Amino acid sequence: MAEKSRIGVTGLAVMGANLARNIASRGVPVAVHNRTYAKTEQFMADYASEGDFTASESVADFVNSLETPRKIIVMVKAGKPVDGVIEELTPLLDQGDIIIDAGNSHFPDTVRRTAECEANGLRFMGVGVSGGEEGALLGPSIMPGGDPAAYEEVREIFESIAAVVGGTPCVVHVGPGGAGHYVKMVHNGIEYADIQLIAEAYDLLTNVAGLDAPAVGKIFEEWNTGDLDSFLIEITGKVLAQTDEKTGKPLVDVIVDQAGQKGTGTWTAIDALNLGIPLTGITEAVFARGLSALRSERAVAAKTLAGPNPAKEADDESLVEDIRQALYASKVVAYAQGFAQMRAASVENDWGLKLGEMATIWRGGCIIRARFLNRIREAYDEHPDLDNLLMVPYFTEAVANAQDAWRRVIVKATEQGVPIPAFSSSLSYYDGYRRERGPANLIQGLRDFFGAHTYKRIDTEGSFHTRWAQDGTEVRTD
């Protein structure tokens, strides 16, 4: 009788196929399956020599090819396809078997599926996997959530396939229920903000500093040697350096300025609104992609709506340095907001997230890996209950040193009519956070006037309402 596989992967698109190959490369026998058998056959034709794979055409054969308790990684499109796979697997599995959803599922779905599987005697894990197709094959950042005991049964495999930084695998059990997919969602939200900030810096360097794409690419290449060192800055330099074979122009100049999205950024923004967490950078990044989609409307508006028309400035080294500092300060804010959101969600859902561990596993494999994640890890190691990263001396000083440049860039962009929603909203957040007293007192007065929503006073405990439309007297309401 053939030896049973230790783990299975169903869903052999690029991510699933590469994850299966990664696992098999560590000497682990892997069962593979795809809804369309032709894809399974193609996988075996291409990669069977890379490891110990067992291919099955039917779901029943796939399940029977696995040792018990069975461990099955589901790598299909988020939403109904995941539910469909679970429904197909459930009657074929035994009590204690583990279903692992390693796609980009919305965390409330993961919470629901966990309960449904538990009712059927099955264990369910929602696992965030970041790094794209290359990461899946060579070493991703992995964010497992769900039953800790179930994680222990796959821990060895996950640690073997994860990216490694400083001898530490970029994987840790995040927390129960939907915690793993939640952390991956916020990771993707930070990624949205990071990419938008980079795009705004590129826009400024192009349309204010007057540089062409190859020159801007060299600037990003140089920036990647300093405190902006990160995967996204690195690949920005490479994208800007690429020449289009058809036209001979920089490839970026012939790409349509309309950005796609798959929903994780929107989920992050909506959840922040529900939690009452000001997530300005990520939310503006989502809105910016929405505005980019209005391409035909923008073409008409460009010929209709007035704006400034100053000449481009000559290459100015001081402007380039200002943009670098503004980018770094805005990036710090994006991460500060994302980590504040995770902290609030952890409290709300009783997940017990250890935010320093999130920074640790994001240092390698994932899309937002960056040098300064080491600083974030150190910050949470020293202050586990930290409210906001901006309050850590390293980041407090870094943003203070950059703020003058940050403000100059925003003034310059506004004068030139170049939109910078992520840069400017990040600075507004910073200025709002550092103010002891803002204008919300007037907001409360207005709310009380039209809706009797009450307000609190700075000199007395309790809630109050003014009889605005009557005699103007104030009454205590609690």
CSV table of C-alpha atoms in Angstrom, one decimal:
chain,number,residue,atom,x,y,z
A,1,MET,CA,0.0,0.0,0.0
A,2,ALA,CA,1.4,3.4,-1.0
A,3,GLU,CA,2.5,5.8,1.7
A,4,LYS,CA,-0.1,8.4,2.5
A,5,SER,CA,0.7,12.1,2.0
A,6,ARG,CA,1.3,14.3,5.1
A,7,ILE,CA,-0.7,17.2,3.7
A,8,GLY,CA,-2.9,18.1,0.8
A,9,VAL,CA,-3.4,21.1,-1.5
A,10,THR,CA,-6.6,21.6,-3.4
A,11,GLY,CA,-6.6,24.5,-5.9
A,12,LEU,CA,-3.6,24.5,-8.2
A,13,ALA,CA,-3.6,28.0,-9.7
A,14,VAL,CA,-0.2,29.7,-9.4
A,15,MET,CA,-0.3,30.3,-5.6
A,16,GLY,CA,-1.6,26.8,-4.8
A,17,ALA,CA,0.8,25.1,-7.2
A,18,ASN,CA,3.8,27.0,-5.8
A,19,LEU,CA,2.8,26.4,-2.2
A,20,ALA,CA,2.6,22.6,-3.0
A,21,ARG,CA,6.0,22.7,-4.6
A,22,ASN,CA,7.5,24.6,-1.7
A,23,ILE,CA,6.2,22.0,0.8
A,24,ALA,CA,7.3,19.1,-1.4
A,25,SER,CA,10.8,20.6,-1.7
A,26,ARG,CA,11.2,20.2,2.1
A,27,GLY,CA,10.8,16.4,1.8
A,28,VAL,CA,7.1,16.4,2.7
A,29,PRO,CA,4.8,14.1,0.7
A,30,VAL,CA,2.0,16.2,-0.8
A,31,ALA,CA,-1.4,15.2,-2.2
A,32,VAL,CA,-2.6,17.6,-5.0
A,33,HIS,CA,-6.1,18.1,-6.4
A,34,ASN,CA,-7.9,20.6,-8.6
A,35,ARG,CA,-11.5,20.9,-9.5
A,36,THR,CA,-10.5,20.7,-13.2
A,37,TYR,CA,-8.4,17.5,-13.5
A,38,ALA,CA,-6.6,18.8,-16.6
A,39,LYS,CA,-4.9,21.4,-14.3
A,40,THR,CA,-3.8,18.6,-11.9
A,41,GLU,CA,-2.4,16.6,-14.9
A,42,GLN,CA,-0.5,19.7,-16.1
A,43,PHE,CA,0.9,20.3,-12.6
A,44,MET,CA,2.2,16.7,-12.5
A,45,ALA,CA,3.7,17.0,-16.0
A,46,ASP,CA,5.5,20.1,-15.0
A,47,TYR,CA,6.5,19.4,-11.4
A,48,ALA,CA,6.2,15.7,-10.5
A,49,SER,CA,10.0,15.4,-10.5
A,50,GLU,CA,10.4,18.1,-7.8
A,51,GLY,CA,9.0,16.0,-4.9
A,52,ASP,CA,6.7,13.3,-3.7
A,53,PHE,CA,3.3,14.2,-5.1
A,54,THR,CA,0.1,12.1,-5.2
A,55,ALA,CA,-2.4,13.4,-7.7
A,56,SER,CA,-6.1,12.6,-7.5
A,57,GLU,CA,-9.0,13.3,-9.9
A,58,SER,CA,-11.8,12.9,-7.4
A,59,VAL,CA,-12.2,14.6,-4.1
A,60,ALA,CA,-12.8,11.2,-2.4
A,61,ASP,CA,-9.5,9.9,-3.7
A,62,PHE,CA,-7.7,13.1,-2.7
A,63,VAL,CA,-9.0,12.7,0.9
A,64,ASN,CA,-8.2,9.0,1.0
A,65,SER,CA,-4.6,9.7,-0.1
A,66,LEU,CA,-3.9,11.7,3.2
A,67,GLU,CA,-2.7,10.4,6.5
A,68,THR,CA,-5.0,11.1,9.5
A,69,PRO,CA,-5.7,13.5,11.0
A,70,ARG,CA,-6.0,14.9,7.5
A,71,LYS,CA,-4.6,18.4,6.8
A,72,ILE,CA,-5.9,20.1,3.7
A,73,ILE,CA,-4.8,23.4,2.4
A,74,VAL,CA,-7.6,25.2,0.3
A,75,MET,CA,-6.2,27.6,-2.3
A,76,VAL,CA,-9.2,28.8,-4.2
A,77,LYS,CA,-10.7,32.3,-4.8
A,78,ALA,CA,-12.2,33.9,-1.7
A,79,GLY,CA,-15.9,33.8,-1.1
A,80,LYS,CA,-18.4,31.1,-2.4
A,81,PRO,CA,-15.6,28.9,-3.9
A,82,VAL,CA,-14.2,28.4,-0.4
A,83,ASP,CA,-17.6,27.4,0.9
A,84,GLY,CA,-18.1,25.1,-2.0
A,85,VAL,CA,-14.8,23.2,-1.3
A,86,ILE,CA,-15.6,22.9,2.4
A,87,GLU,CA,-19.1,21.6,1.6
A,88,GLU,CA,-17.6,19.0,-0.7
A,89,LEU,CA,-14.9,18.0,1.8
A,90,THR,CA,-17.0,17.8,5.0
A,91,PRO,CA,-18.8,14.5,4.4
A,92,LEU,CA,-15.6,12.8,3.4
A,93,LEU,CA,-13.6,13.9,6.5
A,94,ASP,CA,-13.3,12.4,10.0
A,95,GLN,CA,-13.5,14.1,13.3
A,96,GLY,CA,-10.4,16.1,14.1
A,97,ASP,CA,-9.3,16.6,10.5
A,98,ILE,CA,-8.0,20.1,9.6
A,99,ILE,CA,-9.2,22.4,6.8
A,100,ILE,CA,-6.8,25.3,6.1
A,101,ASP,CA,-8.0,28.2,4.1
A,102,ALA,CA,-4.8,29.9,2.9
A,103,GLY,CA,-6.5,32.4,0.5
A,104,ASN,CA,-7.4,36.0,1.0
A,105,SER,CA,-10.7,35.4,2.8
A,106,HIS,CA,-12.6,38.1,4.6
A,107,PHE,CA,-12.2,37.4,8.3
A,108,PRO,CA,-15.9,37.3,9.2
A,109,ASP,CA,-16.2,34.4,6.7
A,110,THR,CA,-13.4,32.7,8.6
A,111,VAL,CA,-15.2,33.2,11.9
A,112,ARG,CA,-18.3,31.6,10.4
A,113,ARG,CA,-16.5,28.7,8.8
A,114,THR,CA,-14.7,28.0,12.0
A,115,ALA,CA,-18.0,27.6,13.8
A,116,GLU,CA,-19.5,25.5,11.0
A,117,CYS,CA,-16.6,23.1,10.8
A,118,GLU,CA,-16.5,22.8,14.6
A,119,ALA,CA,-20.2,21.8,14.5
A,120,ASN,CA,-19.2,19.0,12.1
A,121,GLY,CA,-16.2,17.9,14.3
A,122,LEU,CA,-13.6,19.5,12.0
A,123,ARG,CA,-10.9,22.0,12.8
A,124,PHE,CA,-10.6,25.1,10.6
A,125,MET,CA,-7.7,27.4,10.2
A,126,GLY,CA,-7.7,30.8,8.4
A,127,VAL,CA,-4.2,31.4,7.3
A,128,GLY,CA,-2.8,34.6,5.7
A,129,VAL,CA,0.0,34.0,3.1
A,130,SER,CA,1.9,36.9,1.7
A,131,GLY,CA,4.6,37.1,-0.9
A,132,GLY,CA,2.9,36.5,-4.2
A,133,GLU,CA,3.8,33.6,-6.4
A,134,GLU,CA,7.5,33.9,-5.7
A,135,GLY,CA,7.0,34.0,-2.0
A,136,ALA,CA,4.7,30.9,-2.1
A,137,LEU,CA,7.4,29.0,-3.9
A,138,LEU,CA,10.6,30.3,-2.1
A,139,GLY,CA,9.3,31.4,1.3
A,140,PRO,CA,6.3,33.5,2.2
A,141,SER,CA,5.3,35.3,5.4
A,142,ILE,CA,2.6,33.1,7.0
A,143,MET,CA,-0.1,34.3,9.4
A,144,PRO,CA,-2.0,31.3,10.8
A,145,GLY,CA,-5.1,31.7,12.8
A,146,GLY,CA,-7.5,29.3,14.4
A,147,ASP,CA,-7.2,26.4,16.9
A,148,PRO,CA,-3.7,26.5,18.5
A,149,ALA,CA,-3.7,22.7,18.8
A,150,ALA,CA,-4.4,22.4,15.1
A,151,TYR,CA,-1.6,24.8,14.3
A,152,GLU,CA,0.8,22.6,16.3
A,153,GLU,CA,0.1,19.8,13.9
A,154,VAL,CA,1.1,21.8,10.9
A,155,ARG,CA,3.7,24.0,12.6
A,156,GLU,CA,6.7,22.0,11.4
A,157,ILE,CA,5.6,22.2,7.8
A,158,PHE,CA,4.8,25.9,8.0
A,159,GLU,CA,8.1,26.8,9.6
A,160,SER,CA,10.0,24.8,7.0
A,161,ILE,CA,8.4,26.7,4.0
A,162,ALA,CA,8.3,30.2,5.5
A,163,ALA,CA,10.8,32.9,4.7
A,164,VAL,CA,13.6,33.2,7.3
A,165,VAL,CA,15.1,36.4,8.6
A,166,GLY,CA,18.0,36.3,11.1
A,167,GLY,CA,17.3,32.6,11.7
A,168,THR,CA,13.7,33.2,12.6
A,169,PRO,CA,10.9,31.7,10.3
A,170,CYS,CA,8.4,34.4,9.2
A,171,VAL,CA,5.4,32.5,10.7
A,172,VAL,CA,3.7,32.5,14.1
A,173,HIS,CA,0.3,31.5,15.4
A,174,VAL,CA,-1.5,34.8,15.3
A,175,GLY,CA,-4.6,34.0,17.4
A,176,PRO,CA,-7.9,32.2,17.4
A,177,GLY,CA,-10.9,32.4,15.0
A,178,GLY,CA,-10.4,34.9,12.2
A,179,ALA,CA,-7.2,36.5,13.6
A,180,GLY,CA,-4.9,35.2,10.9
A,181,HIS,CA,-7.0,36.5,8.0
A,182,TYR,CA,-7.6,39.7,9.9
A,183,VAL,CA,-3.8,40.4,10.2
A,184,LYS,CA,-3.4,39.5,6.5
A,185,MET,CA,-6.2,42.0,5.7
A,186,VAL,CA,-4.5,44.8,7.6
A,187,HIS,CA,-1.1,43.8,6.0
A,188,ASN,CA,-2.8,44.3,2.6
A,189,GLY,CA,-4.2,47.6,3.7
A,190,ILE,CA,-0.8,48.8,4.7
A,191,GLU,CA,0.4,47.6,1.3
A,192,TYR,CA,-2.3,49.8,-0.4
A,193,ALA,CA,-1.0,52.8,1.5
A,194,ASP,CA,2.6,52.0,0.9
A,195,ILE,CA,2.0,51.7,-2.9
A,196,GLN,CA,-0.1,54.9,-3.1
A,197,LEU,CA,2.6,56.8,-1.2
A,198,ILE,CA,5.2,55.5,-3.7
A,199,ALA,CA,3.0,56.5,-6.6
A,200,GLU,CA,2.6,60.0,-5.2
A,201,ALA,CA,6.3,60.4,-4.8
A,202,TYR,CA,6.8,59.2,-8.4
A,203,ASP,CA,4.1,61.7,-9.6
A,204,LEU,CA,5.9,64.5,-7.8
A,205,LEU,CA,9.3,63.6,-9.1
A,206,THR,CA,7.8,63.4,-12.6
A,207,ASN,CA,5.4,66.3,-12.7
A,208,VAL,CA,6.9,68.7,-10.3
A,209,ALA,CA,10.6,68.0,-10.5
A,210,GLY,CA,10.3,67.2,-14.2
A,211,LEU,CA,12.3,64.0,-14.2
A,212,ASP,CA,11.7,61.1,-16.6
A,213,ALA,CA,11.0,57.5,-15.6
A,214,PRO,CA,14.6,56.2,-15.8
A,215,ALA,CA,15.9,59.1,-13.7
A,216,VAL,CA,13.1,58.5,-11.1
A,217,GLY,CA,14.0,54.8,-11.1
A,218,LYS,CA,17.6,55.6,-10.2
A,219,ILE,CA,16.4,57.8,-7.3
A,220,PHE,CA,14.3,54.9,-6.0
A,221,GLU,CA,17.3,52.6,-6.4
A,222,GLU,CA,19.3,55.0,-4.3
A,223,TRP,CA,16.5,55.4,-1.7
A,224,ASN,CA,16.5,51.7,-1.2
A,225,THR,CA,20.0,51.8,0.3
A,226,GLY,CA,18.8,54.0,3.2
A,227,ASP,CA,16.0,54.0,5.7
A,228,LEU,CA,13.4,53.4,3.0
A,229,ASP,CA,14.9,50.1,2.2
A,230,SER,CA,12.0,47.8,1.4
A,231,PHE,CA,10.7,45.3,-1.2
A,232,LEU,CA,8.3,47.8,-2.7
A,233,ILE,CA,10.9,50.6,-3.1
A,234,GLU,CA,13.3,48.0,-4.7
A,235,ILE,CA,10.8,46.9,-7.3
A,236,THR,CA,9.7,50.5,-8.0
A,237,GLY,CA,13.2,51.1,-9.2
A,238,LYS,CA,13.0,48.0,-11.4
A,239,VAL,CA,9.6,48.9,-12.9
A,240,LEU,CA,10.7,52.4,-13.7
A,241,ALA,CA,13.9,51.2,-15.4
A,242,GLN,CA,12.0,48.8,-17.7
A,243,THR,CA,11.9,49.7,-21.4
A,244,ASP,CA,8.9,48.8,-23.6
A,245,GLU,CA,10.1,46.6,-26.4
A,246,LYS,CA,7.3,47.7,-28.8
A,247,THR,CA,7.7,51.5,-28.5
A,248,GLY,CA,11.2,52.0,-26.9
A,249,LYS,CA,9.6,54.2,-24.2
A,250,PRO,CA,9.7,53.5,-20.5
A,251,LEU,CA,7.2,50.7,-19.9
A,252,VAL,CA,5.5,52.7,-17.1
A,253,ASP,CA,4.7,55.5,-19.7
A,254,VAL,CA,2.6,53.1,-21.8
A,255,ILE,CA,0.7,51.5,-18.9
A,256,VAL,CA,-2.9,52.7,-18.4
A,257,ASP,CA,-3.3,54.8,-15.3
A,258,GLN,CA,-6.1,52.8,-13.9
A,259,ALA,CA,-5.4,50.6,-10.8
A,260,GLY,CA,-7.2,47.4,-9.9
A,261,GLN,CA,-8.0,46.1,-6.5
A,262,LYS,CA,-9.4,42.8,-5.1
A,263,GLY,CA,-11.1,44.1,-1.9
A,264,THR,CA,-8.7,43.7,1.0
A,265,GLY,CA,-8.0,47.4,1.2
A,266,THR,CA,-11.7,48.1,1.2
A,267,TRP,CA,-12.3,45.5,3.9
A,268,THR,CA,-9.5,47.1,6.0
A,269,ALA,CA,-11.0,50.6,5.6
A,270,ILE,CA,-14.6,49.5,6.5
A,271,ASP,CA,-13.4,47.6,9.5
A,272,ALA,CA,-11.5,50.6,10.7
A,273,LEU,CA,-14.6,52.7,10.4
A,274,ASN,CA,-16.5,50.1,12.5
A,275,LEU,CA,-13.8,50.2,15.1
A,276,GLY,CA,-13.6,54.0,15.1
A,277,ILE,CA,-9.9,53.9,14.2
A,278,PRO,CA,-8.7,56.8,12.0
A,279,LEU,CA,-7.1,54.9,9.1
A,280,THR,CA,-6.6,57.9,6.8
A,281,GLY,CA,-3.6,56.7,4.7
A,282,ILE,CA,-5.0,53.3,3.8
A,283,THR,CA,-8.5,54.7,3.2
A,284,GLU,CA,-7.2,57.4,0.9
A,285,ALA,CA,-5.2,54.8,-1.0
A,286,VAL,CA,-8.4,52.8,-1.6
A,287,PHE,CA,-10.2,56.0,-2.8
A,288,ALA,CA,-7.3,56.9,-5.1
A,289,ARG,CA,-7.7,53.6,-6.9
A,290,GLY,CA,-11.4,54.3,-7.2
A,291,LEU,CA,-10.7,57.7,-8.7
A,292,SER,CA,-8.2,56.1,-11.1
A,293,ALA,CA,-11.0,53.9,-12.4
A,294,LEU,CA,-12.9,57.0,-13.6
A,295,ARG,CA,-10.6,57.2,-16.6
A,296,SER,CA,-13.1,58.4,-19.1
A,297,GLU,CA,-14.6,61.0,-16.7
A,298,ARG,CA,-11.1,62.3,-15.9
A,299,ALA,CA,-10.4,62.7,-19.6
A,300,VAL,CA,-13.3,65.1,-19.9
A,301,ALA,CA,-12.6,66.8,-16.6
A,302,ALA,CA,-9.0,67.5,-17.7
A,303,LYS,CA,-10.4,69.7,-20.5
A,304,THR,CA,-13.1,71.3,-18.4
A,305,LEU,CA,-11.9,71.9,-14.8
A,306,ALA,CA,-9.6,74.8,-14.0
A,307,GLY,CA,-6.3,74.3,-12.1
A,308,PRO,CA,-2.9,75.9,-11.7
A,309,ASN,CA,-0.5,75.6,-14.6
A,310,PRO,CA,3.0,76.5,-13.4
A,311,ALA,CA,6.0,75.3,-15.3
A,312,LYS,CA,7.9,72.2,-14.1
A,313,GLU,CA,10.9,73.0,-12.0
A,314,ALA,CA,14.4,72.0,-13.0
A,315,ASP,CA,15.8,69.0,-11.2
A,316,ASP,CA,16.2,70.2,-7.7
A,317,GLU,CA,18.2,68.0,-5.3
A,318,SER,CA,16.6,69.7,-2.3
A,319,LEU,CA,13.1,68.9,-3.7
A,320,VAL,CA,14.0,65.3,-4.3
A,321,GLU,CA,15.3,65.0,-0.7
A,322,ASP,CA,12.1,66.7,0.6
A,323,ILE,CA,10.0,64.1,-1.2
A,324,ARG,CA,12.1,61.3,0.2
A,325,GLN,CA,11.6,62.5,3.8
A,326,ALA,CA,7.8,63.1,3.1
A,327,LEU,CA,7.6,59.5,1.8
A,328,TYR,CA,9.3,58.1,4.9
A,329,ALA,CA,7.2,60.1,7.4
A,330,SER,CA,4.0,59.2,5.6
A,331,LYS,CA,5.0,55.5,5.5
A,332,VAL,CA,5.6,55.6,9.3
A,333,VAL,CA,2.0,57.0,9.7
A,334,ALA,CA,0.6,54.2,7.5
A,335,TYR,CA,2.2,51.5,9.7
A,336,ALA,CA,1.2,53.3,12.9
A,337,GLN,CA,-2.4,53.4,11.8
A,338,GLY,CA,-2.4,49.8,10.7
A,339,PHE,CA,-0.9,48.6,14.0
A,340,ALA,CA,-3.3,50.7,15.9
A,341,GLN,CA,-6.2,49.0,14.0
A,342,MET,CA,-4.8,45.5,14.8
A,343,ARG,CA,-4.5,46.5,18.5
A,344,ALA,CA,-8.1,47.7,18.6
A,345,ALA,CA,-9.4,44.6,16.8
A,346,SER,CA,-7.5,42.3,19.2
A,347,VAL,CA,-9.2,44.0,22.2
A,348,GLU,CA,-12.6,43.9,20.4
A,349,ASN,CA,-12.3,40.2,19.6
A,350,ASP,CA,-10.2,39.0,22.5
A,351,TRP,CA,-7.5,37.7,20.1
A,352,GLY,CA,-4.5,38.5,22.2
A,353,LEU,CA,-2.4,39.7,19.2
A,354,LYS,CA,1.2,40.2,19.9
A,355,LEU,CA,2.0,43.0,17.6
A,356,GLY,CA,5.8,42.7,17.9
A,357,GLU,CA,5.4,39.2,16.4
A,358,MET,CA,3.4,40.6,13.5
A,359,ALA,CA,6.3,42.9,12.7
A,360,THR,CA,8.7,40.0,13.0
A,361,ILE,CA,7.0,37.8,10.5
A,362,TRP,CA,6.5,40.6,8.1
A,363,ARG,CA,10.3,41.2,7.8
A,364,GLY,CA,10.7,38.5,5.1
A,365,GLY,CA,8.6,36.9,2.4
A,366,CYS,CA,5.8,39.5,2.4
A,367,ILE,CA,5.1,42.4,0.1
A,368,ILE,CA,5.5,45.1,2.8
A,369,ARG,CA,8.8,43.7,4.1
A,370,ALA,CA,11.0,46.7,5.0
A,371,ARG,CA,14.1,47.5,7.1
A,372,PHE,CA,12.2,49.5,9.7
A,373,LEU,CA,10.0,46.6,10.7
A,374,ASN,CA,12.9,45.7,13.0
A,375,ARG,CA,12.3,49.0,14.8
A,376,ILE,CA,8.6,48.2,15.1
A,377,ARG,CA,9.4,44.8,16.5
A,378,GLU,CA,11.7,46.4,19.1
A,379,ALA,CA,9.0,49.0,20.0
A,380,TYR,CA,6.5,46.4,20.8
A,381,ASP,CA,9.0,44.2,22.6
A,382,GLU,CA,9.7,47.2,24.9
A,383,HIS,CA,6.1,48.4,25.1
A,384,PRO,CA,3.6,45.5,24.4
A,385,ASP,CA,0.6,47.8,25.2
A,386,LEU,CA,1.8,50.7,23.0
A,387,ASP,CA,-1.1,52.8,21.8
A,388,ASN,CA,0.6,54.3,18.7
A,389,LEU,CA,4.0,53.8,17.1
A,390,LEU,CA,4.4,57.6,16.7
A,391,MET,CA,5.0,57.7,20.5
A,392,VAL,CA,8.1,55.5,20.3
A,393,PRO,CA,11.3,57.8,20.5
A,394,TYR,CA,12.8,56.4,17.3
A,395,PHE,CA,9.6,57.2,15.2
A,396,THR,CA,8.9,60.4,17.2
A,397,GLU,CA,12.3,61.7,16.2
A,398,ALA,CA,12.2,60.4,12.7
A,399,VAL,CA,8.9,62.2,11.9
A,400,ALA,CA,9.9,65.3,13.7
A,401,ASN,CA,13.1,65.5,11.6
A,402,ALA,CA,11.0,65.0,8.4
A,403,GLN,CA,8.1,67.2,9.1
A,404,ASP,CA,9.5,70.5,7.6
A,405,ALA,CA,10.3,68.7,4.4
A,406,TRP,CA,6.9,66.9,4.5
A,407,ARG,CA,5.1,70.3,4.8
A,408,ARG,CA,7.1,71.8,2.0
A,409,VAL,CA,6.2,68.9,-0.3
A,410,ILE,CA,2.5,69.2,0.4
A,411,VAL,CA,2.6,73.0,-0.2
A,412,LYS,CA,4.5,72.5,-3.5
A,413,ALA,CA,2.1,69.8,-4.7
A,414,THR,CA,-0.9,71.9,-3.9
A,415,GLU,CA,0.5,74.9,-5.7
A,416,GLN,CA,1.2,72.7,-8.7
A,417,GLY,CA,-2.2,71.0,-8.7
A,418,VAL,CA,-0.7,67.5,-8.1
A,419,PRO,CA,-3.0,65.3,-6.0
A,420,ILE,CA,-1.3,63.8,-2.9
A,421,PRO,CA,-4.2,62.2,-0.9
A,422,ALA,CA,-2.0,59.8,1.1
A,423,PHE,CA,0.8,62.3,1.8
A,424,SER,CA,-1.6,65.1,2.9
A,425,SER,CA,-4.0,62.9,4.9
A,426,SER,CA,-1.1,61.3,6.7
A,427,LEU,CA,0.2,64.8,7.7
A,428,SER,CA,-3.3,65.8,8.8
A,429,TYR,CA,-3.5,62.7,10.9
A,430,TYR,CA,-0.1,63.5,12.5
A,431,ASP,CA,-1.2,67.1,13.2
A,432,GLY,CA,-4.5,66.0,14.6
A,433,TYR,CA,-3.0,63.3,16.8
A,434,ARG,CA,-0.4,65.7,18.3
A,435,ARG,CA,-3.1,68.4,19.2
A,436,GLU,CA,-4.3,68.3,22.8
A,437,ARG,CA,-7.5,70.2,21.8
A,438,GLY,CA,-9.1,70.1,18.3
A,439,PRO,CA,-12.4,71.5,16.9
A,440,ALA,CA,-14.6,68.5,17.9
A,441,ASN,CA,-16.1,70.7,20.7
A,442,LEU,CA,-17.9,72.7,18.0
A,443,ILE,CA,-19.0,69.4,16.3
A,444,GLN,CA,-20.6,68.3,19.6
A,445,GLY,CA,-22.3,71.7,20.1
A,446,LEU,CA,-23.8,71.4,16.6
A,447,ARG,CA,-24.9,67.8,17.2
A,448,ASP,CA,-26.6,68.9,20.4
A,449,PHE,CA,-28.3,71.8,18.7
A,450,PHE,CA,-29.9,69.8,15.9
A,451,GLY,CA,-30.3,66.4,17.5
A,452,ALA,CA,-30.0,66.8,21.3
A,453,HIS,CA,-27.1,64.4,21.2
A,454,THR,CA,-25.6,66.0,24.4
A,455,TYR,CA,-22.0,67.0,25.2
A,456,LYS,CA,-19.5,66.8,28.0
A,457,ARG,CA,-17.9,69.8,29.7
A,458,ILE,CA,-14.2,70.3,30.5
A,459,ASP,CA,-14.9,71.5,34.0
A,460,THR,CA,-17.7,69.1,35.3
A,461,GLU,CA,-18.4,65.4,35.1
A,462,GLY,CA,-21.6,64.2,33.3
A,463,SER,CA,-23.5,64.8,30.1
A,464,PHE,CA,-25.3,68.0,29.2
A,465,HIS,CA,-27.8,69.4,26.8
A,466,THR,CA,-28.6,73.0,26.0
A,467,ARG,CA,-32.3,73.9,25.2
A,468,TRP,CA,-31.2,75.8,22.1
A,469,ALA,CA,-34.6,76.5,20.6
A,470,GLN,CA,-36.3,77.2,24.0
A,471,ASP,CA,-34.8,79.3,26.7
A,472,GLY,CA,-31.1,78.5,26.1
A,473,THR,CA,-30.6,77.0,29.5
A,474,GLU,CA,-28.3,74.0,30.1
A,475,VAL,CA,-29.5,70.8,31.7
A,476,ARG,CA,-27.7,67.7,32.9
A,477,THR,CA,-28.9,64.6,31.2
A,478,ASP,CA,-27.3,61.8,33.3
